[in-house]
Coordinates of C-alpha atoms in Angstrom, one line a residue:
Chain A
M17 CA 12.1 16.7 2.0
E18 CA 11.1 13.1 2.1
E19 CA 13.8 10.6 2.4
T20 CA 13.5 6.9 1.7
I21 CA 16.4 4.8 3.0
S22 CA 17.1 1.6 1.2
L23 CA 18.9 -1.3 2.7
Q24 CA 21.8 -0.7 0.3
E25 CA 22.2 2.9 1.4
L26 CA 22.3 1.6 5.0
M27 CA 25.0 -0.8 4.0
N28 CA 26.9 2.0 2.3
V29 CA 26.8 4.2 5.3
L30 CA 28.2 1.4 7.4
K31 CA 30.8 0.6 4.9
K32 CA 31.9 4.2 4.7
R33 CA 32.3 4.5 8.5
L34 CA 33.6 1.0 9.0
I35 CA 36.9 2.1 10.2
M36 CA 35.3 4.5 12.7
I37 CA 32.9 1.8 13.9
L38 CA 35.8 -0.7 14.4
A39 CA 37.9 1.9 16.1
I40 CA 35.1 2.7 18.6
T41 CA 34.5 -1.0 19.2
I42 CA 38.1 -1.8 19.8
L43 CA 38.4 1.2 22.1
A44 CA 35.4 0.1 24.1
I45 CA 36.9 -3.4 24.4
T46 CA 40.2 -2.0 25.5
I47 CA 38.6 0.3 28.1
A48 CA 36.6 -2.6 29.4
G49 CA 39.7 -4.8 29.6
V50 CA 41.9 -2.2 31.2
V51 CA 39.2 -1.3 33.8
S52 CA 38.5 -4.9 34.7
Y53 CA 42.1 -6.0 34.7
L54 CA 43.8 -3.0 36.3
L55 CA 41.3 -0.8 38.0
L56 CA 38.7 -3.0 39.5
T57 CA 39.7 -4.9 42.7
P58 CA 39.2 -8.6 42.1
I59 CA 36.6 -10.1 44.5
Y60 CA 37.1 -13.7 45.6
Q61 CA 34.4 -16.0 46.8
A62 CA 34.5 -18.8 49.4
S63 CA 31.6 -20.9 50.6
T64 CA 31.0 -23.3 53.3
Q65 CA 28.1 -25.7 53.6
I66 CA 26.3 -26.3 56.8
L67 CA 24.0 -29.3 57.4
V68 CA 21.1 -28.9 59.6
N69 CA 20.1 -32.2 61.1
Q70 CA 18.9 -33.2 64.5
D71 CA 21.6 -35.3 66.0
K72 CA 19.6 -37.5 68.4
V73 CA 20.7 -41.1 68.7
E74 CA 17.6 -42.5 70.3
Q75 CA 15.4 -41.4 67.4
Q76 CA 15.1 -43.0 64.1
P77 CA 17.5 -41.3 61.7
F78 CA 14.9 -40.5 59.1
N79 CA 11.9 -39.1 60.8
S80 CA 10.0 -37.1 58.3
Q81 CA 8.6 -34.8 61.0
D82 CA 12.1 -34.0 62.1
I83 CA 13.2 -33.2 58.6
Q84 CA 10.1 -30.9 58.2
T85 CA 11.1 -29.2 61.5
N86 CA 14.6 -28.8 60.3
L87 CA 13.5 -27.3 57.0
Q88 CA 11.4 -24.8 58.8
L89 CA 14.3 -24.0 61.0
I90 CA 16.5 -23.3 58.1
N91 CA 14.6 -20.1 57.3
T92 CA 15.3 -19.0 60.8
Y93 CA 18.9 -20.0 60.6
N94 CA 19.4 -18.0 57.4
V95 CA 18.5 -14.9 59.3
I96 CA 20.5 -15.8 62.3
I97 CA 23.7 -16.4 60.4
K98 CA 23.6 -12.8 59.1
S99 CA 22.5 -11.3 62.4
P100 CA 24.9 -9.1 64.3
A101 CA 24.8 -11.6 67.1
I102 CA 26.8 -14.0 65.0
L103 CA 28.8 -11.6 62.9
S104 CA 30.1 -9.5 65.8
I105 CA 31.7 -12.6 67.2
V106 CA 33.1 -13.4 63.8
I107 CA 34.6 -10.0 63.6
E108 CA 36.0 -10.3 67.1
K109 CA 37.5 -13.7 66.4
L110 CA 39.1 -12.7 63.1
D111 CA 40.2 -9.3 64.6
M112 CA 38.7 -7.5 61.7
D113 CA 38.2 -3.8 61.3
T114 CA 34.6 -3.7 60.2
T115 CA 31.1 -3.6 61.5
P116 CA 28.5 -6.4 61.4
A117 CA 26.4 -4.3 58.9
Q118 CA 29.4 -4.1 56.5
L119 CA 30.1 -7.8 56.9
T120 CA 26.5 -8.7 56.1
N121 CA 27.0 -7.3 52.6
K122 CA 29.8 -9.8 52.1
I123 CA 27.9 -12.8 53.2
S124 CA 25.1 -14.4 51.3
V125 CA 23.2 -17.3 52.7
D126 CA 21.0 -19.5 50.6
S127 CA 19.6 -23.0 50.8
T128 CA 18.1 -25.1 48.1
Q129 CA 14.4 -25.7 48.5
N130 CA 13.6 -28.6 50.8
S131 CA 17.2 -29.2 51.4
Q132 CA 18.8 -29.3 54.8
V133 CA 22.0 -27.8 53.6
I134 CA 22.7 -24.1 54.0
N135 CA 25.3 -22.6 51.7
V136 CA 27.2 -19.6 53.2
S137 CA 29.1 -17.7 50.5
V138 CA 31.5 -14.9 51.4
T139 CA 33.0 -12.5 48.9
D140 CA 36.1 -10.5 49.7
E141 CA 39.1 -8.8 48.0
E142 CA 41.4 -11.3 49.6
P143 CA 40.8 -15.0 48.9
Y144 CA 42.2 -16.2 52.2
R145 CA 40.0 -13.7 54.1
A146 CA 37.0 -14.9 52.3
V147 CA 37.8 -18.5 53.4
D148 CA 38.5 -17.3 57.0
I149 CA 35.2 -15.5 57.2
A150 CA 33.3 -18.3 55.7
N151 CA 34.8 -20.9 58.1
T152 CA 34.6 -18.7 61.1
T153 CA 31.0 -17.9 60.4
G154 CA 30.2 -21.5 60.2
E155 CA 32.0 -22.4 63.4
V156 CA 30.6 -19.5 65.3
F157 CA 27.1 -20.3 64.1
Q158 CA 27.5 -23.9 65.2
E159 CA 28.6 -22.8 68.6
E160 CA 26.1 -20.0 69.1
I161 CA 23.1 -21.9 67.8
K162 CA 23.4 -24.2 70.8
K163 CA 22.9 -21.2 73.1
L164 CA 20.4 -19.4 71.0
M165 CA 18.1 -22.2 70.1
K166 CA 19.0 -24.7 72.7
V167 CA 19.6 -27.3 70.1
D168 CA 22.6 -29.0 68.7
N169 CA 21.6 -29.8 65.2
V170 CA 24.1 -27.9 63.1
N171 CA 27.1 -29.6 61.5
I172 CA 29.6 -28.2 59.1
L173 CA 29.4 -30.3 56.0
S174 CA 32.3 -28.9 54.0
P175 CA 34.4 -26.0 55.2
A176 CA 35.7 -23.4 52.7
E177 CA 39.1 -24.1 51.4
L178 CA 41.6 -21.8 49.9
P179 CA 42.4 -23.0 46.3
E180 CA 45.9 -22.9 45.1
K181 CA 45.1 -20.5 42.4
P182 CA 42.2 -18.4 43.6
V183 CA 40.0 -17.2 40.7
P184 CA 38.1 -14.0 41.3
V185 CA 34.4 -14.2 40.8
K186 CA 34.3 -10.6 39.8
P187 CA 35.1 -8.7 37.8
N188 CA 34.8 -11.1 34.8
P189 CA 37.1 -9.4 32.3
K190 CA 35.9 -11.6 29.3
L191 CA 32.3 -10.8 30.0
N192 CA 33.1 -7.1 30.5
M193 CA 35.0 -7.0 27.2
A194 CA 32.2 -8.7 25.4
I195 CA 29.7 -6.2 26.8
G196 CA 32.2 -3.5 25.8
A197 CA 32.3 -4.9 22.3
V198 CA 28.6 -4.9 21.9
V199 CA 28.2 -1.4 23.4
G200 CA 31.1 -0.1 21.3
L201 CA 29.6 -1.5 18.2
M202 CA 26.2 0.0 19.0
I203 CA 27.7 3.4 19.7
G204 CA 29.8 3.3 16.5
V205 CA 26.8 2.4 14.3
G206 CA 24.8 5.0 16.1
I207 CA 27.4 7.7 15.5
A208 CA 27.8 6.6 11.8
F209 CA 24.1 7.1 11.2
L210 CA 24.0 10.3 13.2
L211 CA 26.9 11.7 11.1
E212 CA 25.1 10.6 8.0
Y213 CA 21.9 12.2 9.1
L214 CA 23.6 15.5 10.1
D215 CA 25.6 15.6 6.9
T216 CA 23.6 17.8 4.7
T217 CA 26.0 18.0 1.8
V218 CA 25.4 17.1 -1.8
K219 CA 26.8 13.6 -2.2
T220 CA 25.2 11.8 -5.2
E221 CA 23.8 12.5 -8.6
Q222 CA 20.4 11.7 -7.1
D223 CA 20.8 14.5 -4.6
V224 CA 21.4 17.0 -7.4
E225 CA 18.5 15.7 -9.5
D226 CA 16.1 15.7 -6.5
L227 CA 17.2 18.9 -5.0
L228 CA 18.2 21.3 -7.8
E229 CA 16.2 19.7 -10.7
L230 CA 19.1 20.6 -13.0
P231 CA 20.8 18.3 -15.5
I232 CA 24.2 17.0 -14.5
L233 CA 26.8 18.0 -17.1
G234 CA 29.4 15.8 -15.7
L235 CA 31.3 14.3 -12.8
V236 CA 34.9 15.2 -12.1
S237 CA 36.9 12.9 -9.9
P238 CA 39.3 14.3 -7.4
I239 CA 42.6 15.1 -9.1
S240 CA 45.1 13.2 -7.2
E241 CA 48.8 14.0 -7.2
K242 CA 49.3 10.6 -8.9
E243 CA 47.4 11.7 -12.0
M244 CA 49.5 14.9 -12.2
P245 CA 53.0 14.8 -13.4
T246 CA 55.4 16.3 -10.8
P247 CA 55.9 20.0 -11.1
A248 CA 59.6 19.5 -11.9
S249 CA 58.8 17.3 -14.9
R250 CA 56.2 19.8 -16.0
H251 CA 58.7 22.6 -15.9
R252 CA 61.2 20.6 -17.9
K253 CA 58.5 19.9 -20.5
K254 CA 57.7 23.6 -20.7
K255 CA 61.2 24.7 -21.1
R256 CA 61.8 22.5 -24.1
Chain B
M19 CA 64.3 35.8 -12.7
A20 CA 64.9 36.5 -9.0
I21 CA 61.4 37.7 -8.5
F22 CA 60.1 34.6 -10.3
K23 CA 62.0 32.4 -7.9
K24 CA 60.7 34.2 -4.9
Q25 CA 57.1 33.7 -6.0
K26 CA 57.6 30.1 -7.0
K27 CA 56.3 28.4 -3.9
P28 CA 52.9 30.2 -3.4
L29 CA 52.6 30.1 -7.2
Q30 CA 52.5 26.4 -7.2
K31 CA 50.1 26.2 -4.4
A32 CA 47.6 28.7 -5.9
A33 CA 47.9 27.1 -9.4
R34 CA 45.0 25.0 -10.4
K35 CA 45.6 21.6 -11.7
L36 CA 45.5 21.5 -15.5
I37 CA 45.0 17.8 -15.8
T38 CA 43.7 18.1 -19.3
V39 CA 47.0 19.4 -20.4
D40 CA 49.3 17.4 -18.2
N41 CA 47.5 14.1 -18.4
P42 CA 45.1 14.1 -21.3
K43 CA 44.6 10.4 -21.2
S44 CA 43.4 10.3 -17.6
I45 CA 39.9 9.5 -16.6
I46 CA 39.5 13.0 -15.3
S47 CA 40.4 14.5 -18.7
E48 CA 37.9 12.2 -20.2
Q49 CA 35.4 13.4 -17.7
Y50 CA 36.0 17.0 -18.8
R51 CA 35.6 16.0 -22.4
T52 CA 32.2 14.5 -21.5
I53 CA 31.3 17.8 -19.9
R54 CA 32.3 19.6 -23.1
T55 CA 30.1 17.2 -25.1
N56 CA 27.2 17.8 -22.7
I57 CA 27.6 21.5 -23.0
H58 CA 27.3 21.1 -26.8
F59 CA 24.2 19.0 -26.4
S60 CA 22.6 21.4 -23.9
S61 CA 22.4 24.0 -26.7
A62 CA 20.9 22.5 -29.7
D63 CA 19.4 25.6 -31.3
T64 CA 21.4 28.5 -30.0
E65 CA 25.2 28.4 -30.0
L66 CA 26.7 28.9 -26.7
R67 CA 29.5 31.4 -26.9
T68 CA 29.9 32.6 -23.3
I69 CA 30.0 30.1 -20.5
M70 CA 30.3 31.1 -16.9
L71 CA 31.3 28.8 -14.0
T72 CA 30.3 29.5 -10.5
S73 CA 29.4 27.8 -7.3
S74 CA 27.6 28.5 -4.1
S75 CA 30.6 28.9 -1.8
P76 CA 34.3 29.4 -2.2
S77 CA 36.8 26.6 -3.0
E78 CA 34.4 24.2 -4.7
G79 CA 36.5 23.9 -7.8
K80 CA 35.4 26.7 -10.0
S81 CA 38.8 27.9 -11.2
T82 CA 40.1 24.3 -11.8
S83 CA 36.9 23.4 -13.7
A84 CA 36.9 26.6 -15.7
A85 CA 40.5 26.2 -16.7
N86 CA 40.1 22.6 -17.7
I87 CA 36.9 23.1 -19.6
A88 CA 38.6 26.0 -21.5
V89 CA 41.4 23.6 -22.3
V90 CA 39.2 20.9 -23.7
F91 CA 37.3 23.4 -25.8
A92 CA 40.6 24.6 -27.2
Q93 CA 41.7 21.0 -27.8
E94 CA 38.6 20.7 -29.9
G95 CA 40.1 23.3 -32.2
R96 CA 38.0 26.3 -31.1
K97 CA 39.4 29.6 -30.3
V98 CA 38.9 29.9 -26.6
L99 CA 39.3 32.8 -24.2
L100 CA 39.4 32.1 -20.5
I101 CA 38.6 35.2 -18.4
D102 CA 39.3 35.4 -14.7
A103 CA 36.2 37.3 -13.6
D104 CA 36.9 36.5 -9.9
M105 CA 38.3 39.9 -9.1
R106 CA 38.3 39.1 -5.4
K107 CA 40.5 36.0 -5.4
P108 CA 42.0 35.7 -8.8
T109 CA 44.1 32.6 -9.5
M110 CA 44.3 32.2 -13.2
H111 CA 47.6 34.0 -13.6
H112 CA 49.1 31.4 -11.3
T113 CA 47.6 28.5 -13.2
F114 CA 48.8 29.6 -16.6
H115 CA 52.0 31.4 -15.3
V116 CA 51.1 34.7 -16.9
N117 CA 51.6 38.3 -15.8
N118 CA 48.7 39.7 -13.9
G119 CA 49.7 43.4 -14.6
T120 CA 47.0 44.1 -17.1
G121 CA 43.8 42.2 -17.1
L122 CA 40.0 42.4 -16.9
S123 CA 39.9 45.1 -14.3
A124 CA 42.3 47.3 -16.3
V125 CA 40.1 46.9 -19.4
L126 CA 36.9 47.6 -17.5
T127 CA 38.4 50.8 -16.0
R128 CA 39.6 51.8 -19.5
Q129 CA 43.2 51.7 -18.5
A130 CA 44.0 49.2 -21.2
E131 CA 42.7 47.9 -24.4
A132 CA 41.2 44.4 -24.5
A133 CA 44.0 43.2 -26.9
E134 CA 46.6 44.1 -24.3
A135 CA 45.0 42.0 -21.6
I136 CA 44.6 38.9 -23.8
I137 CA 47.6 36.6 -23.4
P138 CA 48.1 33.5 -25.5
T139 CA 49.1 30.4 -23.7
D140 CA 51.2 27.4 -24.5
I141 CA 48.0 25.5 -25.3
E142 CA 47.0 25.9 -28.9
H143 CA 43.9 28.0 -29.5
L144 CA 43.7 29.1 -25.8
S145 CA 44.1 32.6 -24.6
V146 CA 43.6 33.9 -21.2
M147 CA 42.6 37.2 -19.7
P148 CA 43.8 37.4 -16.1
C149 CA 42.0 39.5 -13.6
G150 CA 44.5 42.3 -13.4
P151 CA 45.0 44.5 -10.3
I152 CA 42.2 43.8 -7.7
P153 CA 39.7 46.6 -8.0
P154 CA 37.8 48.0 -5.0
N155 CA 34.4 47.6 -6.8
P156 CA 34.3 44.4 -8.8
A157 CA 30.5 44.1 -8.8
E158 CA 30.1 47.6 -10.4
L159 CA 32.7 46.8 -12.9
I160 CA 31.1 43.6 -14.0
G161 CA 27.7 45.2 -14.1
S162 CA 29.0 48.2 -16.2
Q163 CA 28.1 48.9 -19.8
T164 CA 31.8 48.5 -20.6
M165 CA 31.6 44.9 -19.6
K166 CA 28.7 44.3 -22.0
A167 CA 30.6 46.0 -24.8
L168 CA 33.7 44.0 -23.9
I169 CA 31.8 40.7 -24.1
A170 CA 30.3 41.7 -27.5
Q171 CA 33.7 42.7 -28.8
L172 CA 35.4 39.5 -27.6
K173 CA 32.6 37.3 -29.1
E174 CA 33.8 38.5 -32.5
Q175 CA 37.3 37.3 -31.8
F176 CA 36.7 34.1 -30.0
D177 CA 34.5 31.1 -30.5
V178 CA 34.1 30.3 -26.8
I179 CA 34.6 32.5 -23.8
V180 CA 34.8 30.9 -20.4
F181 CA 34.3 33.0 -17.3
D182 CA 35.6 32.0 -13.9
A183 CA 33.3 33.8 -11.5
P184 CA 33.3 34.3 -7.8
P185 CA 31.0 32.3 -5.6
L186 CA 27.3 33.1 -5.8
L187 CA 26.3 33.4 -2.2
S188 CA 29.3 35.5 -1.1
V189 CA 29.1 38.4 -3.6
A190 CA 26.8 39.6 -6.3
D191 CA 29.4 39.5 -9.1
A192 CA 28.5 36.1 -10.4
Q193 CA 24.8 36.9 -10.4
I194 CA 25.4 40.0 -12.5
L195 CA 27.7 38.2 -14.8
S196 CA 25.4 35.2 -15.3
N197 CA 22.8 37.5 -16.8
E198 CA 25.3 38.5 -19.5
C199 CA 26.4 34.9 -20.3
D200 CA 24.8 32.5 -22.6
G201 CA 25.1 29.7 -20.1
T202 CA 26.0 29.1 -16.5
I203 CA 27.5 26.0 -15.0
L204 CA 27.0 25.5 -11.3
V205 CA 29.9 23.7 -9.7
V206 CA 29.0 21.5 -6.8
N207 CA 31.7 20.1 -4.5
T208 CA 30.5 16.6 -3.7
G209 CA 30.5 15.9 0.0
S210 CA 31.2 19.5 0.9
T211 CA 28.5 21.7 -0.7
E212 CA 25.5 22.1 1.6
K213 CA 22.2 21.2 0.0
D214 CA 20.7 24.4 1.3
N215 CA 23.5 26.5 -0.3
A216 CA 23.2 24.7 -3.6
L217 CA 19.5 25.4 -3.7
K218 CA 20.1 29.0 -2.8
A219 CA 22.7 29.3 -5.5
K220 CA 20.2 27.9 -8.0
E221 CA 17.5 30.4 -6.9
T222 CA 20.0 33.2 -7.1
L223 CA 20.9 32.3 -10.6
Q224 CA 17.2 32.0 -11.6
S225 CA 16.4 35.4 -10.1
A226 CA 19.2 36.8 -12.4
N227 CA 17.5 35.2 -15.4
A228 CA 20.6 33.1 -16.0
R229 CA 20.5 30.1 -18.3
I230 CA 21.7 27.3 -16.1
L231 CA 23.2 24.6 -18.3
G232 CA 23.6 22.2 -15.5
V233 CA 25.6 21.0 -12.6
L234 CA 29.2 19.9 -12.5
M235 CA 29.8 17.6 -9.7
N236 CA 33.4 18.1 -8.6
N237 CA 35.4 15.8 -6.3
Y238 CA 33.1 12.9 -7.1
T239 CA 34.7 9.7 -6.1
L240 CA 33.6 7.1 -8.6
A241 CA 32.5 3.7 -7.3
K242 CA 34.6 0.9 -8.5
D243 CA 31.8 -0.4 -10.8
H244 CA 31.2 3.0 -12.3
Y245 CA 30.9 3.0 -16.1
Y246 CA 33.9 5.3 -16.4
Y247 CA 36.1 2.6 -15.1
Q248 CA 35.0 0.4 -17.9
Y249 CA 35.9 2.9 -20.6
Y250 CA 38.6 1.3 -22.6
G251 CA 41.8 3.0 -23.6
T252 CA 42.0 5.0 -20.4
A253 CA 43.8 2.3 -18.5
E254 CA 47.5 3.0 -18.1

């Protein structure tokens, strides 16, 4: 049986299942909203900026060779910040119940290309703890780098601060709900077409003509109760 | 009277909706009249005297359609007899509120005369023959010589005989009966009849050498822009 589907038929299928599609979409949005607002633990982020610069008075402040050296050092620093050598001290200082490996996952270090500033971002369920970790990491790094590299070229540019109203970076309920809406819509439309495809019943005059090749004598609409007089009035009529 | 009251509830449930009687001005009644016209047109040369309604599966609207078609034929002024040939699940005695004591089964087993089983209804020109007591062997009864003789006899008395038959794919009754009738109407329940079943039903009828007049699409929800909606005079 060959089937050609016209755009109009597609529209009719969607129109017929519109309520179902909308229901699934709304359901998906609700689930996404409930999960992101109630179930997922909000994660807060705090970041501190570290400036890497040789602090030598006798030299000219802008020695391009120095800057180059510093830039090359930054790559090394990036690794050092996340190394257990630093993090175990951070854990000790903050009296935290975690391992350096676990803490590494919370910290991300990045630096813009050719910039002497290192950005240390910390994510945590508690906003104040994120700030603490970020600041302590910066301080510990500043201290430790003197011993490790025998240089004193690290300054904390801007420490992390605890905002009055911390906004979690994740989950993003609005984004999740938007994703939920799109996914729900897709699932709804998919189910609508699936149902239409699985529905092998006779539905239109065209079906009868194509399939049975018999003339159609007539169509009879469903007889609703509205069209029928109530049984009581019918009885009354009969008795008369 | 007491018995009648007891039966009242299931009676109303099993009764088919006689919309052509209760609401002759409705769109649906108009649709039945269109079917009547189409039946006339489908037999230009030979006159159709016996019409059978059947469908592929149960509850697709055979009895309702049969009753309403019989009514519109009667409203045309013809002498119509409606026979409940569905001896497995008869409903006509509920629809027309008649006694099912004597009916087709009694006539076929020669327990009663045909005249005893024919009951006139409130509707002018329309008589019904209910099914009667449910027999154990409906297929044999319908296929018997007595049935042939009965149809021939009734044809002399009535202009149009409408048979309400059982579903085609469940039992053989309809197939046998379709061979005896001048025309067969296949009732299709829109949105519920499987295409495969409809096709099988058509093949079954063809193998019985039945003359299929056409398809009646029941439960067909009209689109708002359908031509029936534009028919004037039906608006209430």
